[in-house]
PDB file of C-alpha atoms in Angstrom:
ATOM      1  CA  LEU A   1      31.662 -19.170 -13.442  1.00 57.00           C
ATOM      2  CA  ARG A   2      28.088 -19.026 -14.625  1.00 66.00           C
ATOM      3  CA  THR A   3      27.312 -22.741 -13.713  1.00 65.00           C
ATOM      4  CA  MET A   4      28.427 -21.923 -10.048  1.00 69.00           C
ATOM      5  CA  ILE A   5      26.320 -18.875  -9.828  1.00 68.00           C
ATOM      6  CA  ALA A   6      23.324 -20.669 -11.317  1.00 62.00           C
ATOM      7  CA  ALA A   7      23.829 -23.302  -8.553  1.00 58.00           C
ATOM      8  CA  GLU A   8      24.022 -20.563  -6.082  1.00 70.00           C
ATOM      9  CA  GLN A   9      27.644 -21.446  -5.284  1.00 81.00           C
ATOM     10  CA  PHE A  10      28.534 -17.776  -4.859  1.00 85.00           C
ATOM     11  CA  SER A  11      31.657 -18.132  -2.652  1.00 86.00           C
ATOM     12  CA  LYS A  12      33.327 -20.505  -5.069  1.00 87.00           C
ATOM     13  CA  ALA A  13      32.350 -18.317  -8.068  1.00 87.00           C
ATOM     14  CA  PHE A  14      33.977 -15.237  -6.283  1.00 89.00           C
ATOM     15  CA  ASP A  15      37.112 -17.298  -5.278  1.00 88.00           C
ATOM     16  CA  MET A  16      37.566 -18.574  -8.743  1.00 87.00           C
ATOM     17  CA  TYR A  17      37.388 -15.134 -10.312  1.00 87.00           C
ATOM     18  CA  GLU A  18      39.540 -13.518  -7.744  1.00 86.00           C
ATOM     19  CA  SER A  19      42.173 -16.253  -7.850  1.00 86.00           C
ATOM     20  CA  SER A  20      42.514 -16.577 -11.659  1.00 79.00           C
ATOM     21  CA  THR A  21      44.844 -14.388 -13.608  1.00 72.00           C
ATOM     22  CA  HIS A  22      43.302 -15.792 -16.665  1.00 69.00           C
ATOM     23  CA  LEU A  23      39.751 -14.647 -15.791  1.00 69.00           C
ATOM     24  CA  HIS A  24      41.071 -11.127 -14.910  1.00 65.00           C
ATOM     25  CA  HIS A  25      42.747 -10.969 -18.321  1.00 62.00           C
ATOM     26  CA  LEU A  26      39.578 -11.876 -20.057  1.00 63.00           C
ATOM     27  CA  THR A  27      37.281  -9.779 -17.911  1.00 61.00           C
ATOM     28  CA  ASN A  28      34.603  -7.839 -19.844  1.00 69.00           C
ATOM     29  CA  GLY A  29      31.367  -6.207 -19.034  1.00 77.00           C
ATOM     30  CA  LEU A  30      29.351  -9.364 -19.059  1.00 80.00           C
ATOM     31  CA  ILE A  31      31.682 -11.284 -16.653  1.00 84.00           C
ATOM     32  CA  LEU A  32      31.546  -8.218 -14.118  1.00 88.00           C
ATOM     33  CA  ASN A  33      27.564  -8.020 -14.685  1.00 87.00           C
ATOM     34  CA  THR A  34      27.331 -11.832 -13.812  1.00 86.00           C
ATOM     35  CA  LEU A  35      29.459 -11.286 -10.740  1.00 91.00           C
ATOM     36  CA  LEU A  36      27.423  -8.330  -9.586  1.00 92.00           C
ATOM     37  CA  PHE A  37      24.324 -10.106 -10.170  1.00 87.00           C
ATOM     38  CA  ALA A  38      25.787 -12.880  -7.884  1.00 89.00           C
ATOM     39  CA  CYS A  39      26.595 -10.099  -5.300  1.00 92.00           C
ATOM     40  CA  LEU A  40      22.889  -9.149  -5.214  1.00 89.00           C
ATOM     41  CA  GLN A  41      21.789 -12.777  -4.697  1.00 86.00           C
ATOM     42  CA  ALA A  42      24.495 -13.254  -2.063  1.00 89.00           C
ATOM     43  CA  GLN A  43      23.824  -9.781  -0.489  1.00 90.00           C
ATOM     44  CA  ASP A  44      27.665  -9.262  -0.540  1.00 94.00           C
ATOM     45  CA  ALA A  45      27.932  -5.462  -0.672  1.00 95.00           C
ATOM     46  CA  GLU A  46      31.698  -5.436  -0.150  1.00 95.00           C
ATOM     47  CA  ARG A  47      32.296  -7.283  -3.345  1.00 95.00           C
ATOM     48  CA  ALA A  48      29.649  -5.418  -5.282  1.00 95.00           C
ATOM     49  CA  GLY A  49      31.450  -2.196  -4.573  1.00 96.00           C
ATOM     50  CA  LYS A  50      34.810  -3.774  -5.677  1.00 94.00           C
ATOM     51  CA  TYR A  51      33.357  -4.988  -8.869  1.00 94.00           C
ATOM     52  CA  LEU A  52      31.658  -1.779  -9.646  1.00 95.00           C
ATOM     53  CA  GLU A  53      34.857  -0.026  -9.388  1.00 94.00           C
ATOM     54  CA  GLU A  54      36.625  -2.567 -11.454  1.00 91.00           C
ATOM     55  CA  TYR A  55      33.916  -2.068 -14.171  1.00 92.00           C
ATOM     56  CA  ARG A  56      34.319   1.864 -13.923  1.00 92.00           C
ATOM     57  CA  THR A  57      38.089   1.761 -14.354  1.00 90.00           C
ATOM     58  CA  GLY A  58      38.108  -0.928 -16.830  1.00 87.00           C
ATOM     59  CA  GLY A  59      37.351   0.974 -19.918  1.00 86.00           C
ATOM     60  CA  HIS A  60      34.012  -0.829 -20.519  1.00 86.00           C
ATOM     61  CA  PRO A  61      31.159   0.905 -22.694  1.00 84.00           C
ATOM     62  CA  PRO A  62      28.613   2.730 -20.723  1.00 84.00           C
ATOM     63  CA  ASP A  63      26.067   0.414 -19.263  1.00 86.00           C
ATOM     64  CA  ALA A  64      23.605   1.266 -16.484  1.00 88.00           C
ATOM     65  CA  SER A  65      23.283  -2.571 -15.328  1.00 87.00           C
ATOM     66  CA  PRO A  66      26.379  -2.799 -13.218  1.00 91.00           C
ATOM     67  CA  TYR A  67      25.399   0.472 -11.237  1.00 93.00           C
ATOM     68  CA  VAL A  68      21.933  -0.811 -10.764  1.00 89.00           C
ATOM     69  CA  LEU A  69      23.013  -4.208  -9.455  1.00 90.00           C
ATOM     70  CA  ALA A  70      25.474  -2.488  -7.054  1.00 94.00           C
ATOM     71  CA  ARG A  71      22.862  -0.042  -5.915  1.00 91.00           C
ATOM     72  CA  GLN A  72      20.354  -2.795  -5.291  1.00 87.00           C
ATOM     73  CA  THR A  73      22.935  -4.700  -3.377  1.00 92.00           C
ATOM     74  CA  TYR A  74      23.654  -1.807  -0.970  1.00 93.00           C
ATOM     75  CA  THR A  75      20.002  -1.212  -0.638  1.00 88.00           C
ATOM     76  CA  VAL A  76      18.956  -4.658   0.313  1.00 84.00           C
ATOM     77  CA  VAL A  77      21.648  -4.703   3.065  1.00 88.00           C
ATOM     78  CA  GLY A  78      20.626  -1.412   4.471  1.00 86.00           C
ATOM     79  CA  LYS A  79      23.517   0.591   3.147  1.00 92.00           C
ATOM     80  CA  HIS A  80      21.409   3.591   1.756  1.00 90.00           C
ATOM     81  CA  SER A  81      24.309   6.054   1.788  1.00 93.00           C
ATOM     82  CA  ALA A  82      26.460   3.820  -0.333  1.00 95.00           C
ATOM     83  CA  ALA A  83      23.467   3.269  -2.695  1.00 92.00           C
ATOM     84  CA  HIS A  84      23.218   7.070  -3.122  1.00 94.00           C
ATOM     85  CA  LYS A  85      26.948   7.210  -3.802  1.00 96.00           C
ATOM     86  CA  VAL A  86      26.450   4.560  -6.686  1.00 95.00           C
ATOM     87  CA  GLU A  87      23.777   6.906  -8.177  1.00 93.00           C
ATOM     88  CA  LYS A  88      26.085   9.983  -7.988  1.00 94.00           C
ATOM     89  CA  ALA A  89      28.809   7.915  -9.736  1.00 95.00           C
ATOM     90  CA  MET A  90      26.422   6.744 -12.378  1.00 93.00           C
ATOM     91  CA  THR A  91      25.689  10.485 -13.226  1.00 93.00           C
ATOM     92  CA  ALA A  92      29.286  11.575 -13.014  1.00 93.00           C
ATOM     93  CA  ASP A  93      30.305   8.604 -15.385  1.00 94.00           C
ATOM     94  CA  GLY A  94      27.744   9.908 -17.983  1.00 92.00           C
ATOM     95  CA  VAL A  95      25.712   6.537 -17.801  1.00 91.00           C
ATOM     96  CA  GLN A  96      22.071   7.043 -18.667  1.00 87.00           C
ATOM     97  CA  PRO A  97      19.292   4.986 -16.628  1.00 82.00           C
ATOM     98  CA  HIS A  98      17.855   2.287 -18.870  1.00 77.00           C
ATOM     99  CA  THR A  99      14.058   1.488 -18.638  1.00 79.00           C
ATOM    100  CA  ALA A 100      13.879  -2.344 -18.987  1.00 83.00           C
ATOM    101  CA  ALA A 101      11.411  -4.045 -21.377  1.00 90.00           C
ATOM    102  CA  ALA A 102      10.360  -7.447 -22.178  1.00 94.00           C
ATOM    103  CA  THR A 103       8.689  -8.493 -25.554  1.00 96.00           C
ATOM    104  CA  ILE A 104       6.584 -11.399 -26.735  1.00 96.00           C
ATOM    105  CA  LEU A 105       4.953 -11.986 -30.267  1.00 96.00           C
ATOM    106  CA  ASP A 106       1.130 -11.258 -30.450  1.00 94.00           C
ATOM    107  CA  VAL A 107      -0.442 -14.776 -30.826  1.00 90.00           C
ATOM    108  CA  HIS A 108      -2.880 -13.481 -33.492  1.00 90.00           C
ATOM    109  CA  THR A 109      -0.808 -10.980 -35.485  1.00 94.00           C
ATOM    110  CA  GLY A 110       2.859 -11.719 -34.948  1.00 92.00           C
ATOM    111  CA  ASP A 111       3.574  -8.349 -34.038  1.00 95.00           C
ATOM    112  CA  THR A 112       5.822  -7.591 -31.179  1.00 95.00           C
ATOM    113  CA  LEU A 113       4.296  -6.716 -27.911  1.00 94.00           C
ATOM    114  CA  SER A 114       6.338  -4.674 -25.503  1.00 94.00           C
ATOM    115  CA  PHE A 115       5.972  -4.542 -21.744  1.00 93.00           C
ATOM    116  CA  SER A 116       7.396  -1.880 -19.487  1.00 88.00           C
ATOM    117  CA  PRO A 117       7.821  -1.839 -15.691  1.00 82.00           C
ATOM    118  CA  GLY A 118       5.311  -0.738 -13.190  1.00 79.00           C
ATOM    119  CA  GLN A 119       1.608  -1.103 -12.508  1.00 71.00           C
ATOM    120  CA  HIS A 120      -0.601   0.066 -15.327  1.00 68.00           C
ATOM    121  CA  SER A 121      -4.455   0.406 -15.772  1.00 61.00           C
ATOM    122  CA  ASP A 122      -4.755  -2.692 -18.063  1.00 78.00           C
ATOM    123  CA  ASN A 123      -7.200  -4.579 -15.914  1.00 86.00           C
ATOM    124  CA  GLU A 124      -7.010  -7.669 -18.040  1.00 90.00           C
ATOM    125  CA  LEU A 125      -3.287  -7.983 -17.699  1.00 92.00           C
ATOM    126  CA  THR A 126      -3.277  -7.392 -14.082  1.00 91.00           C
ATOM    127  CA  THR A 127      -5.926 -10.152 -13.541  1.00 93.00           C
ATOM    128  CA  ALA A 128      -3.774 -12.336 -15.679  1.00 94.00           C
ATOM    129  CA  ILE A 129      -0.631 -11.732 -13.540  1.00 95.00           C
ATOM    130  CA  ASN A 130      -2.514 -12.312 -10.292  1.00 94.00           C
ATOM    131  CA  ASN A 131      -4.050 -15.500 -11.552  1.00 96.00           C
ATOM    132  CA  MET A 132      -0.682 -16.586 -12.670  1.00 97.00           C
ATOM    133  CA  LEU A 133       1.022 -15.913  -9.251  1.00 97.00           C
ATOM    134  CA  ASP A 134      -1.924 -17.350  -7.289  1.00 97.00           C
ATOM    135  CA  THR A 135      -1.749 -20.600  -9.251  1.00 97.00           C
ATOM    136  CA  LEU A 136       1.987 -20.862  -8.632  1.00 97.00           C
ATOM    137  CA  LYS A 137       1.644 -20.194  -4.875  1.00 97.00           C
ATOM    138  CA  LYS A 138      -1.100 -22.828  -4.556  1.00 96.00           C
ATOM    139  CA  GLU A 139       0.396 -25.548  -6.851  1.00 96.00           C
ATOM    140  CA  VAL A 140       4.227 -25.314  -6.741  1.00 96.00           C
ATOM    141  CA  ALA A 141       4.749 -23.310  -3.442  1.00 96.00           C
ATOM    142  CA  TYR A 142       6.030 -20.049  -5.064  1.00 96.00           C
ATOM    143  CA  THR A 143       7.501 -17.703  -2.388  1.00 95.00           C
ATOM    144  CA  PRO A 144       8.372 -14.109  -3.729  1.00 94.00           C
ATOM    145  CA  ALA A 145      11.925 -13.045  -3.411  1.00 90.00           C
ATOM    146  CA  LEU A 146      11.080  -9.950  -1.255  1.00 88.00           C
ATOM    147  CA  TRP A 147      14.884  -9.772  -0.478  1.00 83.00           C
ATOM    148  CA  GLN A 148      15.325  -8.178  -3.881  1.00 83.00           C
ATOM    149  CA  TYR A 149      13.935  -4.683  -2.549  1.00 82.00           C
ATOM    150  CA  ASN A 150      14.472  -2.418   0.279  1.00 78.00           C
ATOM    151  CA  PRO A 151      13.656  -4.267   3.520  1.00 79.00           C
ATOM    152  CA  LEU A 152      12.410  -0.977   5.006  1.00 78.00           C
ATOM    153  CA  ALA A 153       9.677  -0.679   2.249  1.00 84.00           C
ATOM    154  CA  PRO A 154       6.199  -2.144   3.235  1.00 89.00           C
ATOM    155  CA  GLU A 155       5.695  -5.766   2.067  1.00 91.00           C
ATOM    156  CA  SER A 156       2.709  -4.858  -0.017  1.00 92.00           C
ATOM    157  CA  GLU A 157       4.908  -2.405  -2.059  1.00 90.00           C
ATOM    158  CA  ARG A 158       7.643  -4.888  -2.661  1.00 88.00           C
ATOM    159  CA  LEU A 159       5.079  -7.562  -3.677  1.00 93.00           C
ATOM    160  CA  ALA A 160       3.567  -5.171  -6.109  1.00 91.00           C
ATOM    161  CA  GLN A 161       6.946  -4.296  -7.622  1.00 89.00           C
ATOM    162  CA  LEU A 162       7.882  -7.812  -8.014  1.00 90.00           C
ATOM    163  CA  ALA A 163       4.600  -8.907  -9.500  1.00 93.00           C
ATOM    164  CA  HIS A 164       4.939  -6.228 -12.376  1.00 92.00           C
ATOM    165  CA  HIS A 165       8.295  -7.115 -13.549  1.00 92.00           C
ATOM    166  CA  THR A 166       8.166  -6.962 -17.395  1.00 93.00           C
ATOM    167  CA  GLU A 167       8.962 -10.549 -18.005  1.00 95.00           C
ATOM    168  CA  LYS A 168       6.101 -11.670 -15.709  1.00 95.00           C
ATOM    169  CA  LYS A 169       3.848  -9.432 -17.660  1.00 95.00           C
ATOM    170  CA  ALA A 170       4.869 -11.094 -20.893  1.00 96.00           C
ATOM    171  CA  LEU A 171       4.688 -14.594 -19.298  1.00 97.00           C
ATOM    172  CA  ALA A 172       1.165 -13.843 -18.091  1.00 96.00           C
ATOM    173  CA  TYR A 173       0.063 -12.790 -21.509  1.00 95.00           C
ATOM    174  CA  GLY A 174       1.484 -16.024 -22.889  1.00 96.00           C
ATOM    175  CA  LEU A 175      -0.265 -18.231 -20.561  1.00 96.00           C
ATOM    176  CA  GLU A 176      -3.553 -16.349 -21.177  1.00 94.00           C
ATOM    177  CA  HIS A 177      -3.467 -16.339 -24.853  1.00 95.00           C
ATOM    178  CA  TYR A 178      -1.017 -18.887 -26.513  1.00 96.00           C
ATOM    179  CA  PRO A 179      -2.186 -22.230 -27.375  1.00 94.00           C
ATOM    180  CA  LYS A 180      -0.936 -25.170 -25.136  1.00 91.00           C
ATOM    181  CA  ASP A 181       1.155 -26.517 -27.980  1.00 89.00           C
ATOM    182  CA  LYS A 182       2.733 -23.130 -28.753  1.00 92.00           C
ATOM    183  CA  LEU A 183       5.992 -22.307 -27.103  1.00 95.00           C
ATOM    184  CA  ILE A 184       6.058 -19.147 -25.001  1.00 97.00           C
ATOM    185  CA  GLU A 185       9.180 -17.144 -25.787  1.00 97.00           C
ATOM    186  CA  VAL A 186       9.996 -13.920 -23.912  1.00 97.00           C
ATOM    187  CA  ARG A 187      12.915 -11.569 -24.747  1.00 95.00           C
ATOM    188  CA  LYS A 188      14.310  -9.385 -22.105  1.00 91.00           C
ATOM    189  CA  ASP A 189      16.740  -6.547 -22.734  1.00 84.00           C
ATOM    190  CA  ILE A 190      18.524  -6.828 -19.404  1.00 81.00           C
ATOM    191  CA  ARG A 191      19.337  -9.973 -17.203  1.00 81.00           C
ATOM    192  CA  CYS A 192      16.181 -11.771 -15.849  1.00 86.00           C
ATOM    193  CA  CYS A 193      16.114 -11.374 -12.006  1.00 86.00           C
ATOM    194  CA  ALA A 194      16.149 -14.196  -9.626  1.00 87.00           C
ATOM    195  CA  ASP A 195      12.444 -13.790  -8.637  1.00 93.00           C
ATOM    196  CA  CYS A 196      11.332 -13.908 -12.382  1.00 94.00           C
ATOM    197  CA  HIS A 197      13.783 -16.768 -13.101  1.00 93.00           C
ATOM    198  CA  MET A 198      12.071 -18.864 -10.439  1.00 95.00           C
ATOM    199  CA  VAL A 199       8.618 -17.955 -11.619  1.00 97.00           C
ATOM    200  CA  PHE A 200       9.471 -19.114 -15.118  1.00 97.00           C
ATOM    201  CA  LYS A 201      10.835 -22.408 -13.638  1.00 96.00           C
ATOM    202  CA  LEU A 202       7.738 -22.968 -11.338  1.00 97.00           C
ATOM    203  CA  ALA A 203       5.296 -22.101 -14.240  1.00 97.00           C
ATOM    204  CA  SER A 204       6.829 -24.616 -16.701  1.00 97.00           C
ATOM    205  CA  LYS A 205       5.998 -27.243 -13.967  1.00 97.00           C
ATOM    206  CA  ALA A 206       2.574 -25.972 -12.820  1.00 97.00           C
ATOM    207  CA  TYR A 207       1.216 -25.281 -16.375  1.00 97.00           C
ATOM    208  CA  ASN A 208       3.076 -28.382 -17.692  1.00 96.00           C
ATOM    209  CA  ARG A 209       4.534 -26.586 -20.767  1.00 96.00           C
ATOM    210  CA  PRO A 210       8.028 -25.381 -21.933  1.00 95.00           C
ATOM    211  CA  LEU A 211       8.941 -21.802 -21.729  1.00 97.00           C
ATOM    212  CA  LYS A 212      11.902 -19.709 -22.920  1.00 96.00           C
ATOM    213  CA  ILE A 213      13.638 -16.389 -22.008  1.00 95.00           C
ATOM    214  CA  LEU A 214      16.157 -14.713 -24.132  1.00 92.00           C
ATOM    215  CA  ASP A 215      17.898 -12.279 -21.698  1.00 86.00           C
ATOM    216  CA  TYR A 216      20.892  -9.923 -21.731  1.00 77.00           C
ATOM    217  CA  SER A 217      23.331 -12.749 -20.904  1.00 75.00           C
ATOM    218  CA  LYS A 218      21.844 -15.941 -22.384  1.00 82.00           C
ATOM    219  CA  MET A 219      19.100 -18.329 -23.315  1.00 91.00           C
ATOM    220  CA  HIS A 220      16.998 -19.948 -20.701  1.00 93.00           C
ATOM    221  CA  TYR A 221      14.830 -22.863 -21.411  1.00 96.00           C
ATOM    222  CA  PHE A 222      12.564 -23.992 -18.835  1.00 96.00           C
ATOM    223  CA  GLU A 223      10.775 -27.434 -18.655  1.00 96.00           C
ATOM    224  CA  ASP A 224       9.190 -29.432 -15.831  1.00 96.00           C
ATOM    225  CA  GLY A 225      10.454 -27.011 -13.155  1.00 96.00           C
ATOM    226  CA  LYS A 226      14.078 -27.033 -14.403  1.00 94.00           C
ATOM    227  CA  CYS A 227      16.198 -24.512 -16.485  1.00 92.00           C
ATOM    228  CA  SER A 228      18.856 -25.181 -19.033  1.00 91.00           C
ATOM    229  CA  CYS A 229      21.283 -22.844 -17.066  1.00 83.00           C
ATOM    230  CA  GLY A 230      21.362 -25.220 -14.200  1.00 68.00           C
TER     231      GLY A 230
END
């Protein structure tokens, strides 16, 4: 299932899950999160609603991720009333919103540095992020995945939101401060989004160095523009 989704074979992944009694028997929160992530990439709002309802009624532990993925899917396809209903369901179910974070070790002290979402007043980090993204655009044709955000929002707003994802901040720090021979390893407490996954793939090629993300679902090892997940 994960291999199909990594290869963007979304229809095959959905059909496999929906036709497999065995997979339904094994279904857990991680499988449904994976499917909802695929729904966002495929912009399949109908299935997102179905899988979220399956999560809500399946006795799974409280987790904001399925709700967020379903809400994002509804938003990117323009179903804003449905997205609002997901927010209400999240509140009704007593699920608390989660603020994502990414961490990396301080290259000098070994302490853990934590990065939170959004734009901040750290000019050095902002410059590092902009330099990194400019390099990727020029050298390996990086194109931001603007589809991940509301298409009615201004492009400049969507670009800024994408640029300041937590794992991009951690990666920019690593590229700026880590020696060339030191592996840059980033930890993320939710699933790495499609755009950040692509940035890490392209950065491993543009900067000619291996990179690693340990996210909510798995370990991703990037080298020469490829990821271990497929």
